[in-house]
XYZ file of C-alpha atoms in Angstrom:
347
model
C -31.111 42.595 -11.954
C -33.109 39.608 -10.722
C -30.155 37.270 -10.910
C -27.918 39.279 -8.568
C -27.861 40.981 -5.196
C -26.436 44.473 -4.744
C -24.963 45.125 -1.297
C -24.230 48.692 -0.107
C -23.149 50.105 3.230
C -25.131 52.979 4.737
C -22.526 55.581 3.781
C -22.086 53.824 0.384
C -18.326 53.699 0.829
C -18.517 49.961 0.269
C -20.709 48.363 -2.387
C -20.593 45.165 -4.386
C -22.861 42.733 -6.154
C -23.296 38.991 -5.823
C -24.513 36.779 -8.642
C -27.081 34.453 -7.108
C -25.962 31.433 -9.133
C -22.302 31.907 -8.115
C -23.311 32.410 -4.488
C -25.377 29.209 -4.372
C -22.574 27.267 -6.050
C -20.073 28.549 -3.486
C -22.382 27.543 -0.638
C -22.687 24.078 -2.224
C -18.893 23.757 -2.304
C -18.616 24.748 1.370
C -21.357 22.316 2.406
C -19.588 19.559 0.445
C -16.365 20.457 2.250
C -18.137 20.099 5.591
C -19.341 16.623 4.600
C -15.810 15.618 3.572
C -14.481 16.898 6.916
C -17.049 14.783 8.766
C -16.112 11.788 6.606
C -12.448 12.232 7.524
C -13.279 12.476 11.222
C -15.668 9.524 11.284
C -14.086 6.926 8.997
C -10.645 5.421 9.547
C -9.284 2.225 11.035
C -12.362 2.429 13.288
C -15.735 4.053 12.645
C -16.590 6.875 15.046
C -20.323 7.688 15.175
C -21.421 11.157 14.080
C -22.911 11.759 17.534
C -19.474 11.308 19.156
C -17.898 13.695 16.641
C -20.532 16.338 17.431
C -20.122 15.786 21.177
C -16.358 16.243 20.872
C -16.523 19.356 18.683
C -19.022 21.162 20.915
C -17.740 19.661 24.209
C -21.191 18.278 24.983
C -20.043 15.082 26.715
C -16.994 12.816 27.130
C -16.609 10.307 24.302
C -15.106 6.847 24.050
C -12.818 7.634 21.086
C -11.455 10.935 22.399
C -7.801 10.070 21.749
C -8.395 8.831 18.190
C -10.530 11.833 17.332
C -8.803 14.618 19.240
C -5.149 13.622 18.852
C -5.002 11.618 15.626
C -7.806 12.665 13.293
C -8.840 16.219 14.145
C -5.405 17.865 13.676
C -4.807 15.821 10.528
C -8.148 16.718 8.963
C -7.954 20.420 9.846
C -4.342 20.664 8.664
C -5.209 18.901 5.423
C -8.068 21.317 4.876
C -5.863 24.394 5.347
C -2.981 22.919 3.319
C -5.298 22.204 0.397
C -6.878 25.651 0.603
C -3.457 27.336 0.772
C -2.051 25.466 -2.229
C -5.215 26.109 -4.253
C -5.256 29.862 -3.533
C -1.518 30.058 -4.267
C -2.170 28.351 -7.608
C -5.000 30.748 -8.469
C -2.728 33.723 -7.760
C 0.152 32.332 -9.811
C -2.055 31.514 -12.800
C -3.619 34.972 -12.598
C -0.317 36.843 -12.414
C 1.595 34.795 -14.978
C -1.577 34.523 -17.108
C -0.912 30.932 -17.993
C -3.173 27.921 -17.276
C -0.112 25.687 -16.852
C 1.306 27.725 -13.980
C 1.142 26.547 -10.370
C 3.545 26.679 -7.427
C 4.792 23.125 -7.975
C 5.048 23.365 -11.784
C 7.102 26.571 -11.761
C 9.409 25.284 -9.036
C 8.194 27.186 -5.958
C 7.247 24.028 -4.093
C 10.618 22.597 -5.076
C 12.432 25.660 -3.725
C 10.547 25.421 -0.442
C 11.298 21.689 -0.296
C 15.034 22.179 -0.903
C 15.263 24.673 1.923
C 13.162 22.552 4.279
C 15.016 19.305 3.498
C 18.334 21.081 3.956
C 17.178 22.218 7.379
C 15.660 18.845 8.369
C 18.819 17.019 7.352
C 21.541 19.225 8.789
C 20.072 21.669 11.319
C 16.884 20.233 12.858
C 18.776 18.317 15.552
C 20.415 21.457 16.890
C 17.676 24.047 16.236
C 14.472 21.975 16.514
C 11.930 21.034 13.852
C 9.706 23.989 14.785
C 11.909 26.142 12.532
C 11.009 24.107 9.430
C 8.208 26.489 8.282
C 10.594 29.451 8.372
C 13.106 27.723 6.109
C 10.371 26.450 3.770
C 8.957 29.968 3.380
C 12.440 31.393 2.731
C 13.014 28.812 -0.012
C 9.647 29.604 -1.611
C 10.293 33.367 -1.522
C 13.748 32.994 -3.092
C 12.308 30.913 -5.931
C 9.486 33.384 -6.534
C 11.996 36.244 -6.570
C 14.008 34.448 -9.274
C 10.863 33.918 -11.353
C 9.852 37.551 -10.860
C 13.230 38.748 -12.149
C 12.750 36.620 -15.260
C 9.241 38.029 -15.746
C 10.637 41.584 -15.962
C 12.546 40.726 -19.157
C 10.517 41.956 -22.165
C 11.377 38.933 -24.342
C 10.302 36.315 -21.799
C 6.644 35.451 -22.320
C 4.285 33.824 -19.823
C 4.758 30.441 -21.480
C 8.537 30.738 -21.295
C 8.273 31.552 -17.589
C 6.521 28.200 -17.124
C 9.381 26.469 -18.958
C 11.906 28.307 -16.771
C 9.928 27.228 -13.715
C 9.997 23.598 -14.857
C 13.771 23.926 -15.151
C 13.974 25.332 -11.618
C 11.832 22.439 -10.370
C 14.218 19.977 -12.015
C 17.217 21.654 -10.370
C 15.403 21.532 -7.020
C 14.758 17.798 -7.391
C 18.412 17.232 -8.200
C 19.522 19.173 -5.113
C 17.063 17.260 -2.923
C 18.332 13.945 -4.253
C 21.919 14.985 -3.561
C 21.073 16.028 -0.003
C 19.253 12.771 0.698
C 22.006 10.601 -0.767
C 24.792 12.313 1.134
C 23.001 12.586 4.497
C 22.666 10.101 7.342
C 20.104 7.331 6.803
C 17.754 8.357 9.614
C 17.672 11.955 8.395
C 17.072 10.976 4.782
C 14.214 8.617 5.712
C 12.466 11.358 7.670
C 12.949 13.882 4.882
C 11.835 11.413 2.193
C 8.532 10.655 3.961
C 7.897 14.366 4.334
C 8.770 15.062 0.662
C 6.153 12.669 -0.709
C 3.448 14.834 0.789
C 2.041 13.323 3.938
C -0.120 14.596 6.801
C 0.992 11.736 9.024
C 1.867 12.872 12.542
C 0.571 16.437 12.237
C 0.007 17.923 15.707
C -2.151 20.690 17.145
C 0.689 23.233 17.228
C 1.226 22.889 13.480
C -2.521 22.961 12.887
C -3.078 26.163 14.843
C -0.019 27.832 13.281
C -1.056 27.188 9.686
C -4.698 28.040 10.440
C -3.819 31.459 11.878
C -1.339 32.187 9.067
C -3.786 31.180 6.342
C -6.642 33.161 7.884
C -4.586 36.363 7.990
C -3.245 35.962 4.446
C -6.627 34.991 3.017
C -8.323 38.003 4.615
C -5.669 40.343 3.147
C -6.046 38.740 -0.298
C -9.823 39.210 -0.226
C -9.353 42.800 0.957
C -7.088 43.494 -2.052
C -9.185 41.536 -4.552
C -9.907 44.687 -6.593
C -6.235 44.870 -7.600
C -6.443 41.250 -8.743
C -9.529 42.122 -10.816
C -7.826 45.137 -12.406
C -4.758 43.084 -13.313
C -6.942 40.591 -15.194
C -7.809 43.314 -17.736
C -4.186 43.531 -18.915
C -1.199 45.645 -17.915
C -2.024 48.792 -19.876
C -5.680 48.934 -18.813
C -4.825 48.114 -15.190
C -2.203 50.880 -15.029
C -4.654 53.388 -16.527
C -7.206 52.403 -13.873
C -4.689 53.157 -11.121
C -3.059 49.806 -10.407
C 0.546 50.032 -9.237
C 1.686 47.140 -11.405
C 5.075 46.202 -9.944
C 3.980 46.551 -6.327
C 0.921 44.408 -7.026
C 2.943 41.590 -8.601
C 5.520 41.555 -5.813
C 2.862 41.629 -3.091
C 0.672 38.863 -4.524
C 3.639 36.681 -5.428
C 4.782 37.112 -1.830
C 1.330 35.997 -0.626
C 1.544 32.938 -2.855
C 5.054 32.143 -1.639
C 3.964 32.376 1.999
C 0.951 30.128 1.417
C 3.052 27.620 -0.479
C 5.923 27.646 2.011
C 3.643 27.150 5.016
C 1.848 24.265 3.302
C 5.101 22.575 2.341
C 6.393 22.978 5.878
C 3.386 21.157 7.351
C 2.578 18.531 4.725
C 5.562 18.323 2.392
C 5.305 18.185 -1.371
C 1.615 17.593 -2.090
C 1.639 18.297 -5.797
C -0.739 19.601 -8.471
C -3.436 20.984 -6.136
C -2.503 24.503 -7.235
C -2.713 23.440 -10.883
C -6.009 21.540 -10.891
C -8.169 23.525 -8.475
C -8.271 26.945 -10.237
C -9.467 25.278 -13.445
C -12.317 23.625 -11.564
C -13.304 26.725 -9.593
C -13.376 28.972 -12.682
C -15.968 26.681 -14.206
C -18.085 27.041 -11.067
C -17.732 30.772 -10.283
C -17.481 33.190 -13.205
C -18.495 36.672 -12.061
C -17.179 37.401 -8.582
C -13.552 37.389 -7.449
C -14.203 36.919 -3.718
C -16.441 33.915 -4.375
C -13.825 32.581 -6.782
C -11.159 32.676 -4.068
C -13.514 31.087 -1.518
C -14.575 28.352 -3.950
C -10.962 27.678 -4.919
C -9.975 27.322 -1.265
C -12.915 24.984 -0.604
C -12.204 22.715 -3.580
C -8.479 22.558 -2.789
C -9.290 21.608 0.802
C -11.635 18.844 -0.400
C -9.078 17.405 -2.823
C -6.364 17.118 -0.162
C -8.774 15.721 2.436
C -10.095 13.084 0.037
C -6.578 12.134 -1.058
C -5.444 11.813 2.552
C -8.572 9.868 3.547
C -8.024 7.364 0.713
C -4.337 7.166 1.598
C -4.942 6.194 5.218
C -7.999 3.950 4.771
C -7.774 2.133 1.427
C -4.403 0.561 2.178
C -4.682 0.149 5.950
C -2.496 -0.578 7.940
C -0.172 1.234 5.532
C -0.384 5.028 5.578
C 0.315 6.029 1.978
C 1.342 9.698 1.474
C -1.485 11.846 0.104
C 0.886 13.351 -2.452
C 0.963 10.030 -4.293
C -2.735 10.347 -5.143
C -2.713 14.063 -5.998
C 0.233 13.495 -8.346
C -1.556 10.529 -9.915
C -4.441 12.830 -10.836
C -2.442 15.992 -11.494
C 0.238 14.621 -13.822
C -2.226 13.447 -16.520
C -4.122 16.744 -16.155
C -0.877 18.673 -16.709
C -0.148 16.628 -19.836
C -3.658 17.400 -21.086
C -3.107 21.144 -20.542
C 0.295 20.932 -22.198
C -1.212 19.327 -25.312
C -4.096 21.801 -25.319
C -1.697 24.772 -25.189
C 1.051 23.252 -27.370
C 0.847 26.012 -30.012
C 1.617 28.677 -27.401
C 5.187 27.499 -26.790
């Protein structure tokens, strides 16, 4: 018992244990995330001293670079952090429910479905309705795609690996629809949609930042509250049902959570790919015994990956602002090929 802490409430209605090693690893991930956040705030086209960053965050004193920090960098860094965390948690949920290491929102076409809906709105309806409705359309597209995948998963002859193949087909159809929309739309609309599709945090404002932060916080709290259902499901359908898990309701609810997280992320940052595929594999090697810490670690690593990709994108090629999705895809595509080869006998 020396390697774990047991936590109980006074009335013992709530009790859980924490493995010390997993806890320390999670804290290390969160501290590393804090350092990456500070790096993103300090380093750009100009270097802002750490003292100015601290003064701005805690409102200690006026600073010289208030516009660069408060208007340009702070919303971008915070949005990137939440987008990465959302995509990573969505990927962990999808891989857990489908029970396939190749599954992620972008691989199985959910990101593509959200992108089709959002691009359709940006191209044809944003002028009349306003771009603030983009998240709603992105979430609707993600939910529709997840619903299609869920219907396929109910068929007894469709295995988890075949669901991934079906998802890849849906992603291909989504890309074709996006290409058609861009080709047939006005040039100014297609340019705006194309920049957004590549996965960029350029131009993110405080309204978007606050919206996605509040949405993610609520969803993440609910997911952690229902983590026991996620743990039961990992034992297999028959065991989970015997232990009291309402199987169909669980799958619909958690797939809905994943769709909401994915749709909100796509609405803010566009198609930043492969974060949901890579991050769960990394976090499972770090945390092995506690579901809550696994979700927290996954969110932290996903946030770091997006922040680092965006930081490289806006500093390494200055004055160009390369979309962050270019770098995440450059890492994620080879990793997907590696997983595909590793699991080739399963298909």
